[in-house]
Each structure stands twice: as C-alpha cells, then as structure tokens.
Coordinates of C-alpha atoms in Angstrom, one line a residue:
M1 CA 74.7 73.1 122.1
K2 CA 74.0 75.5 125.1
Y3 CA 75.9 76.2 128.2
L4 CA 75.6 74.0 131.3
S5 CA 75.6 74.8 134.9
I6 CA 77.5 72.0 135.8
V7 CA 79.3 70.1 133.1
A8 CA 80.1 66.7 132.9
V9 CA 83.9 66.5 132.4
F10 CA 85.4 63.4 132.6
L11 CA 88.9 64.3 131.0
F12 CA 90.3 60.8 131.6
S13 CA 89.3 57.0 132.1
F14 CA 91.4 56.8 135.1
G15 CA 92.3 53.4 133.7
F16 CA 93.9 55.5 131.0
A17 CA 92.9 53.1 128.1
T18 CA 92.3 56.3 126.0
E19 CA 93.1 55.9 122.6
G20 CA 96.3 58.3 121.8
F21 CA 98.0 58.3 124.8
A22 CA 101.6 57.6 124.8
E23 CA 102.5 53.8 126.4
E24 CA 103.7 54.4 130.0
N25 CA 107.4 54.1 129.0
G26 CA 107.3 54.8 125.4
T27 CA 107.1 58.6 123.8
N28 CA 105.1 59.8 120.7
V29 CA 105.1 62.5 118.1
S30 CA 102.5 64.7 118.1
K31 CA 100.6 64.5 114.8
E32 CA 96.7 65.2 115.4
R33 CA 95.7 68.7 115.7
L34 CA 92.2 69.8 116.1
T35 CA 90.0 71.4 113.4
N36 CA 89.1 74.6 112.9
T37 CA 85.3 73.7 114.3
E38 CA 86.9 71.7 117.3
L39 CA 88.8 75.5 118.1
D40 CA 85.8 77.6 117.6
Y41 CA 83.6 75.2 119.8
L42 CA 86.4 75.4 123.2
V43 CA 86.3 79.0 122.7
N44 CA 82.7 80.0 122.1
E45 CA 81.3 77.0 124.3
V46 CA 83.9 75.6 126.8
G47 CA 85.3 79.0 127.5
N48 CA 89.0 79.3 126.3
T49 CA 90.5 81.8 125.5
E50 CA 91.7 81.3 121.7
E51 CA 95.3 80.6 123.1
E52 CA 94.3 78.5 125.5
A53 CA 92.7 76.4 123.0
E54 CA 95.3 75.9 120.6
D55 CA 97.8 75.3 123.6
L56 CA 95.4 72.6 125.1
P57 CA 96.8 68.5 124.4
V58 CA 94.2 67.3 122.0
E59 CA 93.4 64.5 124.1
I60 CA 92.2 66.6 126.4
A61 CA 90.8 68.8 124.2
K62 CA 88.4 66.9 122.7
Q63 CA 87.3 65.1 125.7
L64 CA 86.6 69.1 127.1
I65 CA 84.5 69.0 123.7
E66 CA 82.7 65.6 124.4
E67 CA 81.8 66.3 127.7
E68 CA 80.8 70.1 127.1
A69 CA 83.3 71.3 129.7
Q70 CA 82.9 75.1 130.9
V71 CA 85.7 77.2 132.3
I72 CA 85.7 78.3 136.0
D73 CA 88.9 80.2 135.7
T74 CA 91.5 80.4 133.8
G75 CA 94.2 82.7 132.0
S76 CA 98.1 82.8 131.5
E77 CA 100.6 84.9 132.0
I78 CA 104.0 85.6 130.6
M79 CA 106.7 86.2 133.1
D80 CA 109.3 89.0 134.2
I81 CA 112.5 88.5 135.2
Y82 CA 114.7 89.6 138.4
L83 CA 118.2 90.8 137.1
P84 CA 120.4 90.9 140.6
E85 CA 123.5 93.5 140.4
F86 CA 126.9 91.6 139.8
N87 CA 128.4 91.1 143.2
K88 CA 131.4 94.0 144.1
P89 CA 135.0 92.8 144.9
G90 CA 135.4 91.3 148.4
Q91 CA 131.8 91.6 148.7
V92 CA 129.4 88.3 149.2
Q93 CA 125.8 88.9 147.9
I94 CA 123.0 86.5 148.3
R95 CA 121.0 86.0 145.1
P96 CA 116.8 86.6 145.8
F97 CA 114.4 84.4 144.5
A98 CA 114.2 85.1 141.1
T99 CA 111.4 84.8 138.3
I100 CA 111.9 83.8 134.7
A101 CA 112.2 85.9 131.7
A102 CA 109.1 87.1 130.0
S103 CA 110.8 86.4 126.4
T104 CA 111.9 82.6 127.9
L105 CA 108.5 81.0 129.9
K106 CA 104.8 81.2 129.4
L107 CA 102.3 79.5 132.0
G108 CA 98.9 79.4 132.2
G109 CA 96.1 77.6 134.0
T110 CA 92.4 76.7 134.0
V111 CA 90.1 75.4 136.8
Y112 CA 86.9 73.4 135.5
K113 CA 83.8 72.0 137.4
V114 CA 82.9 68.8 136.4
T115 CA 80.0 66.0 137.3
S116 CA 80.8 64.5 140.6
D117 CA 81.1 60.9 140.8
R118 CA 80.4 60.7 144.6
S119 CA 77.5 61.7 146.2
K120 CA 77.3 65.0 148.1
E121 CA 80.2 66.2 146.9
D122 CA 81.5 68.5 144.4
K123 CA 84.2 67.8 141.5
F124 CA 86.8 70.2 140.0
Y125 CA 89.7 69.4 137.7
V126 CA 92.6 71.6 138.1
Y127 CA 94.7 72.1 134.9
G128 CA 98.4 73.8 134.1
N129 CA 100.7 74.1 131.9
F130 CA 104.2 75.7 131.2
Q131 CA 106.5 76.3 127.4
W132 CA 109.8 77.5 127.5
L133 CA 110.0 79.7 124.5
K134 CA 113.3 79.7 124.7
T135 CA 116.2 76.8 125.9
P136 CA 116.5 77.2 129.2
S137 CA 120.4 77.3 130.1
Y138 CA 120.5 74.4 132.2
T139 CA 118.1 71.3 131.2
L140 CA 117.3 69.8 134.6
V141 CA 114.5 68.6 135.9
D142 CA 112.0 71.1 136.4
K143 CA 108.9 71.0 138.8
M144 CA 105.4 72.2 138.6
T145 CA 103.5 72.6 141.5
I146 CA 99.2 73.2 141.8
G147 CA 98.7 73.8 145.4
F148 CA 95.2 75.1 147.6
P149 CA 94.9 75.7 151.3
S150 CA 94.1 73.0 153.5
S151 CA 91.5 75.0 155.4
S152 CA 89.2 75.0 151.9
G153 CA 88.2 71.9 152.1
L154 CA 89.7 70.1 148.8
Y155 CA 90.8 67.1 149.2
L156 CA 92.7 64.5 146.9
P157 CA 91.2 61.1 145.4
T158 CA 93.5 58.1 146.8
S159 CA 93.4 54.7 146.1
G160 CA 95.9 52.0 147.4
G161 CA 97.7 54.6 148.8
K162 CA 98.6 56.7 146.1
V163 CA 97.0 59.9 144.7
T164 CA 94.8 58.9 141.7
Q165 CA 93.0 60.8 139.0
H166 CA 96.4 62.6 137.9
Q167 CA 98.5 63.4 135.1
H168 CA 101.5 65.4 134.1
R169 CA 103.5 65.3 130.6
Y170 CA 106.5 66.6 129.2
S171 CA 107.1 67.7 125.2
Q172 CA 110.0 68.4 123.6
D173 CA 110.4 70.4 120.1
Q174 CA 113.9 69.7 119.1
Q175 CA 114.6 71.5 116.4
G176 CA 111.9 74.5 117.3
N177 CA 109.5 73.6 114.0
G178 CA 106.5 72.7 115.4
R179 CA 107.4 68.7 115.5
W180 CA 106.8 67.9 119.4
I181 CA 107.5 65.0 120.7
D182 CA 105.4 63.7 123.7
Y183 CA 107.2 61.5 126.4
A184 CA 105.1 59.3 128.2
I185 CA 102.2 60.7 130.7
K186 CA 102.7 60.1 134.3
Y187 CA 99.9 59.2 136.2
S188 CA 101.1 59.9 139.9
P189 CA 102.6 62.8 141.2
S190 CA 106.0 63.5 141.9
N191 CA 104.8 65.1 145.2
W192 CA 101.7 65.4 147.2
E193 CA 100.5 66.8 150.8
P194 CA 96.9 65.6 151.7
S195 CA 94.5 69.0 151.5
A196 CA 97.3 70.9 149.9
G197 CA 97.9 70.1 146.5
V198 CA 100.6 68.0 143.8
A199 CA 103.5 68.6 141.8
G200 CA 105.0 67.2 138.3
S201 CA 108.8 66.7 137.5
Y202 CA 109.8 67.1 134.0
D203 CA 113.0 66.1 132.7
L204 CA 114.4 68.5 130.5
K205 CA 116.1 66.6 127.5
A206 CA 119.4 67.8 125.8
S207 CA 118.6 70.4 123.6
T208 CA 120.3 73.0 120.8
S209 CA 119.7 76.8 120.7
K210 CA 116.2 76.1 118.9
T211 CA 114.8 73.7 120.9
K212 CA 111.7 74.4 123.1
H213 CA 110.2 72.3 126.1
K214 CA 106.4 72.2 127.4
G215 CA 104.4 70.2 129.4
Y216 CA 101.5 70.0 131.8
I217 CA 99.5 68.8 135.2
G218 CA 96.4 68.3 135.5
Q219 CA 94.6 66.8 138.9
Y220 CA 90.9 66.2 139.9
V221 CA 89.9 67.2 143.6
Y222 CA 86.6 67.1 145.8
V223 CA 84.7 69.3 148.4
P224 CA 81.6 68.5 150.7
T225 CA 78.7 69.9 148.6
S226 CA 77.8 71.2 152.6
K227 CA 81.2 73.4 151.9
N228 CA 81.5 76.8 150.5
G229 CA 83.6 79.5 149.8
K230 CA 86.2 81.2 147.6
I231 CA 89.8 80.3 147.3
N232 CA 93.0 80.8 145.4
I233 CA 94.4 77.5 143.5
K234 CA 98.0 78.6 143.2
I235 CA 100.2 77.2 140.1
E236 CA 103.7 77.2 140.2
Y237 CA 106.8 76.2 138.2
G238 CA 110.2 76.1 139.6
H239 CA 113.9 76.2 137.7
R240 CA 117.0 75.2 139.5
R241 CA 120.1 76.8 137.6
V242 CA 122.5 74.6 139.4
G243 CA 122.2 70.5 139.6
G244 CA 119.5 68.9 141.4
T245 CA 115.7 69.4 141.3
P246 CA 113.9 72.1 143.0
T247 CA 112.0 71.0 146.6
V248 CA 108.7 71.5 147.2
S249 CA 107.1 72.8 150.4
V250 CA 103.4 73.3 152.0
Y251 CA 102.9 76.9 153.0
P252 CA 99.1 78.5 154.1
A253 CA 98.4 78.6 150.4
G254 CA 99.4 75.2 149.7
L255 CA 101.9 72.8 148.1
S256 CA 104.7 75.1 146.2
I257 CA 108.1 75.8 144.8
T258 CA 110.7 76.1 148.0
P259 CA 112.1 79.3 147.4
T260 CA 116.2 79.2 147.5
S261 CA 119.2 81.6 146.2
I262 CA 119.5 79.3 143.1
T263 CA 115.8 78.6 141.7
D264 CA 113.9 80.1 139.4
T265 CA 109.8 80.6 139.5
R266 CA 106.9 82.0 138.9
P267 CA 103.5 81.6 140.6
Y268 CA 100.2 82.0 138.9
G269 CA 96.9 82.0 140.6
L270 CA 93.4 80.8 140.0
T271 CA 90.4 81.8 142.0
L272 CA 87.8 79.5 142.7
S273 CA 83.9 79.6 144.3
Y274 CA 82.0 76.7 145.4

C-alpha cells in the first residue's frame, strides 16, 4: 500500500462498540498479539519504530493498519533521575521537582493526522504511553497529561457537556512474565481544560517487586483549516511519593502536571505542523 498525505484514521468508533475492548467496568487478560506482517506494516507503512509498533495496544494497532495511518511526529524517551543530597542535621531542605529513573519508567508519544469528519477543519489524534520497568515504591493514583498552547487554535470535541473522542487505560503484569491484565478503558478524561489539553488517571494496583505497570492516553483534536503553524504538544507523567494523586494546572504550554516537592514527573515533547 502507498503512503497517503492525509490518512483516514478512525481509531475507534466513538460508540466504542469495537470488539476486543474490555467491558466498561471489567478487566481483560491480554491474549491477542500482532503478527509479524502487522508489525512490519506498522513500521514500513505507518511510520512507527519497531519498539513503538510492539508497544501499541492491539486494538489501536489494528485500526491504524486498517485505516492506512501515517505518523506526523513520534518517539519515546527513557528518563534520567535527579538525586537530591540528604539534609544535613539541623537543616531543612526542599526537595526539587524530580524526574523518574531511567531504569524505572519509559515514556513515549505519537501524533497522527487523520481524515476530518468536520467541514473546513483538520483533525489529529494524539497518543501517549508509559510503562514502569520496575515496580514504583508507592502504588498510588498517577496521572498523564496531553497539553498544547491555547494560542494554537486546537480544540477538544465535546458532547453533552463532556469531552469526547478520548480514551485512557491502565494495565498490570502482576508476575512480570508478559501476562498483562487490561483494566477497563475510560472514555472521559480525569481532567480537561478548553483548548489546552486532557489528563488520564491510573490507579496502580497493589504489586510485588516483579510487577510491571503500563498505560496509554489518546485524544482527538480539531483545528480550523484556515489556521496554520507549528507547535509542541507536551505529554507528561506524574507520580506522587506520598499519599494522594498528582494535580494538573494550565500553563502557557497547556495542561500539565503541577510541580511539587513530592511529585516525580517527566515531560515528553512532540512537534505538530498544520
């Protein structure tokens, strides 16, 4: 199949009746795998790297193949950690906003251009994913954000007062043996701000030293065809080291994790030309 300049990618029927999804309140043990032919197509035709192709959830990958998707910008990054000095006796030291260890967490993202279903508007799909390579010290409720500047002209689709065309999911490999349990897909963001982005929440389940955790977030956005430019889309993961869950705030760059002395995080940037 040949490359297309504008690709019809309808990753989900937003009634979400697609077979293979977990029930709204259920779980599903991952059994289906992509074939070598499908993996080759994702690399050679869609434009993903081999690692990205293998990391894609099966339901997303198959739809990308069916709709002849093409990558606009993509990548993954393994993080470095900042280790603060221990407090000296009698001193009070504020721990800086920290990142997560390179050997602990992997983060990535992709943006696709898709065929628009709205007249005189372009449509994009933004996808981000994470995987804990080691079990975190605290299994709390983490968050992941997709943020973009409001000046870009991008906006979120809504219906009935809610953001639509969204999904995020958490999965757990309890024994670290590749047997992933997929928890229910959530079709509404945990947080959102108009023309600024969305967030997903991930309730990390109790685990042992062998357990791994992963998840993804995906959101469609629109922009008037009359607008054009180049922007950064910021994907960010946040993890609290004590009770509670990360909060999100709107900055000039869009929705992202609020920095605090007890929150570990790492941003990843994508570039979108439109």
